[in-house]
PDB file of C-alpha atoms in Angstrom:
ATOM      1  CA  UNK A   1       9.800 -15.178  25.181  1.00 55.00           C
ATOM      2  CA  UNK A   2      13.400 -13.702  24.962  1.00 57.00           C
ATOM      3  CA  UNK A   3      14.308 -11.172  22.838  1.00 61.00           C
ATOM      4  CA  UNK A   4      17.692 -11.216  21.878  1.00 60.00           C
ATOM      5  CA  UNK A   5      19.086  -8.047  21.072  1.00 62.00           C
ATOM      6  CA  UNK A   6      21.853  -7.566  18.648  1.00 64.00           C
ATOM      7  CA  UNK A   7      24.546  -4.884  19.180  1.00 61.00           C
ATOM      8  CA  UNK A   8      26.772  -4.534  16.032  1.00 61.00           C
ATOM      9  CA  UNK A   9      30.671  -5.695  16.026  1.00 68.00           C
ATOM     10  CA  UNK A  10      32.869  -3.316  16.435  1.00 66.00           C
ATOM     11  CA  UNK A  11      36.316  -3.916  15.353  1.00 70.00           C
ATOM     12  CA  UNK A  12      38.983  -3.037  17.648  1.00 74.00           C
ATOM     13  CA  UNK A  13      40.876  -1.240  14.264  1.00 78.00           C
ATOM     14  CA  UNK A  14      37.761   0.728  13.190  1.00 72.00           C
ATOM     15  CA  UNK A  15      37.946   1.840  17.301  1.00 76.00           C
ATOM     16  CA  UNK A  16      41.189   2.932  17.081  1.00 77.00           C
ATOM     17  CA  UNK A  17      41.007   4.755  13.499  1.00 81.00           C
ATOM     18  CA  UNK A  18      37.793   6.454  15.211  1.00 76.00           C
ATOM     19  CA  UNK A  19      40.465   7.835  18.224  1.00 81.00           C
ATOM     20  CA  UNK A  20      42.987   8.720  16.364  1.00 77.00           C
ATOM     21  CA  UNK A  21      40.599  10.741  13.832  1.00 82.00           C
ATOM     22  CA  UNK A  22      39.168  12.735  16.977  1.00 79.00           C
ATOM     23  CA  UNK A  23      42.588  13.485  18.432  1.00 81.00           C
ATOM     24  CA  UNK A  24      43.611  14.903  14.754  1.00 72.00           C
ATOM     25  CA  UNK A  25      40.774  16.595  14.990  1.00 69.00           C
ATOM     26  CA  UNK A  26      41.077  18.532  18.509  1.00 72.00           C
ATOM     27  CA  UNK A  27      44.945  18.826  17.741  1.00 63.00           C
ATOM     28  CA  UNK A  28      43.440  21.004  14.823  1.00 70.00           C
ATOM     29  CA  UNK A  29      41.477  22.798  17.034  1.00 66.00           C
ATOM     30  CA  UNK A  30      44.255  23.610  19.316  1.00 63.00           C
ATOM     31  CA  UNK A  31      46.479  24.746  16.799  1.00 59.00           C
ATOM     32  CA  UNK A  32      44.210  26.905  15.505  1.00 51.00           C
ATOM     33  CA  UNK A  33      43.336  28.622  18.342  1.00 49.00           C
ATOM     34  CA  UNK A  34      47.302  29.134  19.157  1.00 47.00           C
ATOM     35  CA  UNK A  35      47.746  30.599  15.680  1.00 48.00           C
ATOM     36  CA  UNK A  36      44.944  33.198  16.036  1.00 47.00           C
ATOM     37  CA  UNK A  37      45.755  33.732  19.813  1.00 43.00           C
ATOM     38  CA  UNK A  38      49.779  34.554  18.524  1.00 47.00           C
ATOM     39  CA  UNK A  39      48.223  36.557  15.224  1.00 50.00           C
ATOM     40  CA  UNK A  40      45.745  38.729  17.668  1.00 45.00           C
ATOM     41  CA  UNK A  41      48.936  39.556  19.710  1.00 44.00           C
ATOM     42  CA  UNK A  42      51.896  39.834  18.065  1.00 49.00           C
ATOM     43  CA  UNK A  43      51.289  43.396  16.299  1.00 55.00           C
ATOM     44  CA  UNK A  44      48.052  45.256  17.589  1.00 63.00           C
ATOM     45  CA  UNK A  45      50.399  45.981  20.799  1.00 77.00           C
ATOM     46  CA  UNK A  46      53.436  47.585  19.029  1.00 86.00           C
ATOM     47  CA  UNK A  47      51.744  48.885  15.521  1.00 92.00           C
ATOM     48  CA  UNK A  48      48.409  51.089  17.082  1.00 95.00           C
ATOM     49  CA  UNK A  49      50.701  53.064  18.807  1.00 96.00           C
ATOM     50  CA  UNK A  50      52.657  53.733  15.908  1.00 97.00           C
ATOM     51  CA  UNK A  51      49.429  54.464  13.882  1.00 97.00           C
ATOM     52  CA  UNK A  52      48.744  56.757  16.362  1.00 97.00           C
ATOM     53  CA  UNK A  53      51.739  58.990  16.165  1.00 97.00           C
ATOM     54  CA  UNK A  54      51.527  59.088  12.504  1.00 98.00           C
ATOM     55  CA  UNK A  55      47.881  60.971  13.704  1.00 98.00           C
ATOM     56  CA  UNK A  56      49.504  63.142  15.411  1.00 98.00           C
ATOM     57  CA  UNK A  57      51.716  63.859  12.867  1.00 98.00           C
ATOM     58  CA  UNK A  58      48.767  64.250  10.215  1.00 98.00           C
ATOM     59  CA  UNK A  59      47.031  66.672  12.339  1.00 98.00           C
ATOM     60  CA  UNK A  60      50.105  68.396  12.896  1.00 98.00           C
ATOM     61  CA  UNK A  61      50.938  68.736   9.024  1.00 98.00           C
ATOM     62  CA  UNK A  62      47.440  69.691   8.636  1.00 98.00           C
ATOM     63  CA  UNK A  63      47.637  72.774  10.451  1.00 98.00           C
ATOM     64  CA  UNK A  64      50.906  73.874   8.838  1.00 97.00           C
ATOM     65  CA  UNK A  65      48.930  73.602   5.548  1.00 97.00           C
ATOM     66  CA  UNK A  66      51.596  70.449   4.453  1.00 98.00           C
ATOM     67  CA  UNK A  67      48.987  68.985   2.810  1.00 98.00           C
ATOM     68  CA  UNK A  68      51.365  67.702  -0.298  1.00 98.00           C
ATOM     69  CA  UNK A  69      53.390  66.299   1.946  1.00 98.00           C
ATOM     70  CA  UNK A  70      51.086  64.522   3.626  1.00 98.00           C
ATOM     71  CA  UNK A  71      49.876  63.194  -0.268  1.00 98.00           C
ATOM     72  CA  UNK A  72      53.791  62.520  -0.905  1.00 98.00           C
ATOM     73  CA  UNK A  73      54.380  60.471   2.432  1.00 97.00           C
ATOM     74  CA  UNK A  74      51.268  58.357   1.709  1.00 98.00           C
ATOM     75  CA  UNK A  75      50.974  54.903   0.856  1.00 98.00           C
ATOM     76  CA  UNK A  76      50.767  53.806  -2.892  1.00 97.00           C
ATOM     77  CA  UNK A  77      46.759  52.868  -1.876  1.00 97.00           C
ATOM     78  CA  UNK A  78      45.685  56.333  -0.958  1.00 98.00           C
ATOM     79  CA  UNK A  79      48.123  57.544  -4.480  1.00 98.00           C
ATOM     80  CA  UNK A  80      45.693  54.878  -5.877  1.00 97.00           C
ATOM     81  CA  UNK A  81      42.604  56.333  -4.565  1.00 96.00           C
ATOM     82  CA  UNK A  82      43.186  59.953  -4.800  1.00 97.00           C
ATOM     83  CA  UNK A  83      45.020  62.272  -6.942  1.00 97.00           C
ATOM     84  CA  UNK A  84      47.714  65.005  -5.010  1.00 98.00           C
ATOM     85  CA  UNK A  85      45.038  67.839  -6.470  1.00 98.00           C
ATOM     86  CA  UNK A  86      41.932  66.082  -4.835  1.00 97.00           C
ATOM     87  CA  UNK A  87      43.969  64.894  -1.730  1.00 98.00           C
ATOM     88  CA  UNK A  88      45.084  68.311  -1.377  1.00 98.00           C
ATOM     89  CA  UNK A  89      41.956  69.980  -1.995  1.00 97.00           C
ATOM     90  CA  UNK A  90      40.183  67.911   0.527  1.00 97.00           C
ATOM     91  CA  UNK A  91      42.897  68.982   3.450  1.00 98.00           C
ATOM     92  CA  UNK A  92      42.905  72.511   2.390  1.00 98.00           C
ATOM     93  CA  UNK A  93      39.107  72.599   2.838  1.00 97.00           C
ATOM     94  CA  UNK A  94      39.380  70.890   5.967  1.00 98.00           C
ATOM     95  CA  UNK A  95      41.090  73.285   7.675  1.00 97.00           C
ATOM     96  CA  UNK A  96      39.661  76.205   6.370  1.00 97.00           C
ATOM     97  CA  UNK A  97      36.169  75.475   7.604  1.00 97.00           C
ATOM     98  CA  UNK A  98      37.198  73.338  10.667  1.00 98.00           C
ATOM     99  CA  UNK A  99      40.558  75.467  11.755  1.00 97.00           C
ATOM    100  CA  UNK A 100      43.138  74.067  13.728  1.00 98.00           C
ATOM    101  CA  UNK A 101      43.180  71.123  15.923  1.00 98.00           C
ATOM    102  CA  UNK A 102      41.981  71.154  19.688  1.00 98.00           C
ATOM    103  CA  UNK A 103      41.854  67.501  20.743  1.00 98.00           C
ATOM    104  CA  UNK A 104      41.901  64.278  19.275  1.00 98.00           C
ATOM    105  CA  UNK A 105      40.350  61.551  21.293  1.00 98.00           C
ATOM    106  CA  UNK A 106      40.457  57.667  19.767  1.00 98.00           C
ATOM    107  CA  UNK A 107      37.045  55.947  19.586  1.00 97.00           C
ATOM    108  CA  UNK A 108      38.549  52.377  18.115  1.00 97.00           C
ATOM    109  CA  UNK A 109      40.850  50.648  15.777  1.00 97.00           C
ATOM    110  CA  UNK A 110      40.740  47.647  13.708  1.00 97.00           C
ATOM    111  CA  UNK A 111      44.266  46.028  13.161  1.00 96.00           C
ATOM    112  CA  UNK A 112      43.891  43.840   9.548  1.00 96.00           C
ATOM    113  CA  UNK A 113      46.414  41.838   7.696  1.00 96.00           C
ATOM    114  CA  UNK A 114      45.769  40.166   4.008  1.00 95.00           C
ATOM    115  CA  UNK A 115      47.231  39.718   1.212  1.00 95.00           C
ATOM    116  CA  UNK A 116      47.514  43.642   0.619  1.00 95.00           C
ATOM    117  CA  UNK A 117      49.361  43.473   3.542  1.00 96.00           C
ATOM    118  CA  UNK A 118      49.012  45.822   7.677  1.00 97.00           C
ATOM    119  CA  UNK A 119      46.595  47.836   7.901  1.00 98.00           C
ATOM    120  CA  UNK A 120      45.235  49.478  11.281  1.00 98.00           C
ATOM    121  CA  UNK A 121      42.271  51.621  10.893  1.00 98.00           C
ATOM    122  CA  UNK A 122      41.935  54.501  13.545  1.00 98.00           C
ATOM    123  CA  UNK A 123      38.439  55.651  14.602  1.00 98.00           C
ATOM    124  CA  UNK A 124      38.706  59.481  16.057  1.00 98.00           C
ATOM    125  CA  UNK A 125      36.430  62.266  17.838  1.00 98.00           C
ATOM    126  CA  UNK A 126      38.470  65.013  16.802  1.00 98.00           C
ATOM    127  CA  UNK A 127      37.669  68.910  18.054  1.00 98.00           C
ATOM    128  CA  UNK A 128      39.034  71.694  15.261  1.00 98.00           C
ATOM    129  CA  UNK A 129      38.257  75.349  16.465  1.00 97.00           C
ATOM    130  CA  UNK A 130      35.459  75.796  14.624  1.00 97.00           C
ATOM    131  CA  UNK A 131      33.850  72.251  15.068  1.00 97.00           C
ATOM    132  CA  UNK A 132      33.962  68.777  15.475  1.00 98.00           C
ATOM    133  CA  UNK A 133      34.482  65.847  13.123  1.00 98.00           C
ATOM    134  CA  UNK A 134      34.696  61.958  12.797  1.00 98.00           C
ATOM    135  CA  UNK A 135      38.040  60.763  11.428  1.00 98.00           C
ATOM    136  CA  UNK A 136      38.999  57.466  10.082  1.00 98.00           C
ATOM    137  CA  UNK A 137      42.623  56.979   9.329  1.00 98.00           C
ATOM    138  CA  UNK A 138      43.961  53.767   7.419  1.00 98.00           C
ATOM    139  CA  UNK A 139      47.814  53.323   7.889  1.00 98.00           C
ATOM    140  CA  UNK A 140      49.591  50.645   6.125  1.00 98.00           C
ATOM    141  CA  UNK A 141      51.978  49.154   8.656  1.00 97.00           C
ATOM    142  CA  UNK A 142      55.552  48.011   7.331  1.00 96.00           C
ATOM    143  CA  UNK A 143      58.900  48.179   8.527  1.00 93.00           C
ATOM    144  CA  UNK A 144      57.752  49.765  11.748  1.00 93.00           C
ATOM    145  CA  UNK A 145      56.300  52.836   9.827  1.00 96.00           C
ATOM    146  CA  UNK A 146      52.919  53.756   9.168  1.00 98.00           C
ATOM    147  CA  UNK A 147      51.959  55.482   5.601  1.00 98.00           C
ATOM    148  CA  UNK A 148      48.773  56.717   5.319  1.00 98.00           C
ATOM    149  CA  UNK A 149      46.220  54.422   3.624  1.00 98.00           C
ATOM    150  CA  UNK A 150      43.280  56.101   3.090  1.00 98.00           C
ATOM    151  CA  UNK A 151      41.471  59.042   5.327  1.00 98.00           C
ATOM    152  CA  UNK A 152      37.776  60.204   6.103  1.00 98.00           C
ATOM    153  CA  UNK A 153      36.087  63.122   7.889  1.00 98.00           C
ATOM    154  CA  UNK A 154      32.557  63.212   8.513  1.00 98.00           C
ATOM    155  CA  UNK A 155      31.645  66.779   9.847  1.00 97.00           C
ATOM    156  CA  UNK A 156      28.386  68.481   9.997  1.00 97.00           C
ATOM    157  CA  UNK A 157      30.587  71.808  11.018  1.00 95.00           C
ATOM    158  CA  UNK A 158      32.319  71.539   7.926  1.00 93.00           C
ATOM    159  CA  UNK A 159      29.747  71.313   5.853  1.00 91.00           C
ATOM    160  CA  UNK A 160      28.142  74.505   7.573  1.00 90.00           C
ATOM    161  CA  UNK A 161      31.002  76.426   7.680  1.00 83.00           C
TER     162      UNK A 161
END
């Protein structure tokens, strides 16, 4: 006996819905991937090393004892997070237990945009005269200026000291 096997009917419309659904779908794809490729790009190039002169600059400040100018040329986040007293208390204390700068050396970065807008986060090994810390710097990127966003120093010297 024969067996007759049945393959279903296949319209040639529901074949040609089923292409044009998968080339949506990989056009998708690719535009995706072009739109992340051009975000991951277009700023981490030109902004870090802004970001990174504005460390300079902090460090710099720091060991003039500018510390209230360093609150007042913040961004409104870090105004948000910390009070000119605390914020200057905080940089006071770091350089009187940690000194003066020797080196800073970056470790990494992050470069973020959202709906709070640029911000590039700077990872450093930093050497002070009397020790070494961890620094993370947050700069709010706009206009081609970076404002500091929010800072942290993790220091076993400085808690010694």
């Amino acid at each position: 006996m024969d067996e007759v096997t049945e393959k279903p009917i296949v319209s040639s419309r529901a074949i040609r819905q089923h292409r044009v659904r998968k080339r949506g779908a990989r056009m998708k794809r690719i535009i995706v991937a072009a739109l992340l490729l051009g975000l991951a790009g277009c700023s981490a190039g030109e902004d870090i090393p802004v970001a990174e002169k504005a460390v300079g600059r902090f460090h710099a400040m720091l060991d003039n004892g500018q510390n209230a100018q360093i609150y007042q040329a913040s961004a409104a986040e870090m105004k948000a997070a910390a009070t000119e007293p605390k914020l200057t208390a905080l940089l006071e204390a770091v350089h009187r237990k940690l000194g003066t700068v020797k080196k800073a050396e970056r470790k990494g970065w992050n470069d973020q945009v959202n709906t709070g807008g640029h911000f590039i986060t700077l990872n450093y090994a930093t050497s002070y005269m009397r020790g070494e810390a961890i620094e993370t710097f947050v700069y709010k990127i706009a206009d081609g200026q970076a404002r500091l966003a929010g800072y942290n120093i993790n220091s076993a010297a400085m808690m010694i000291n």
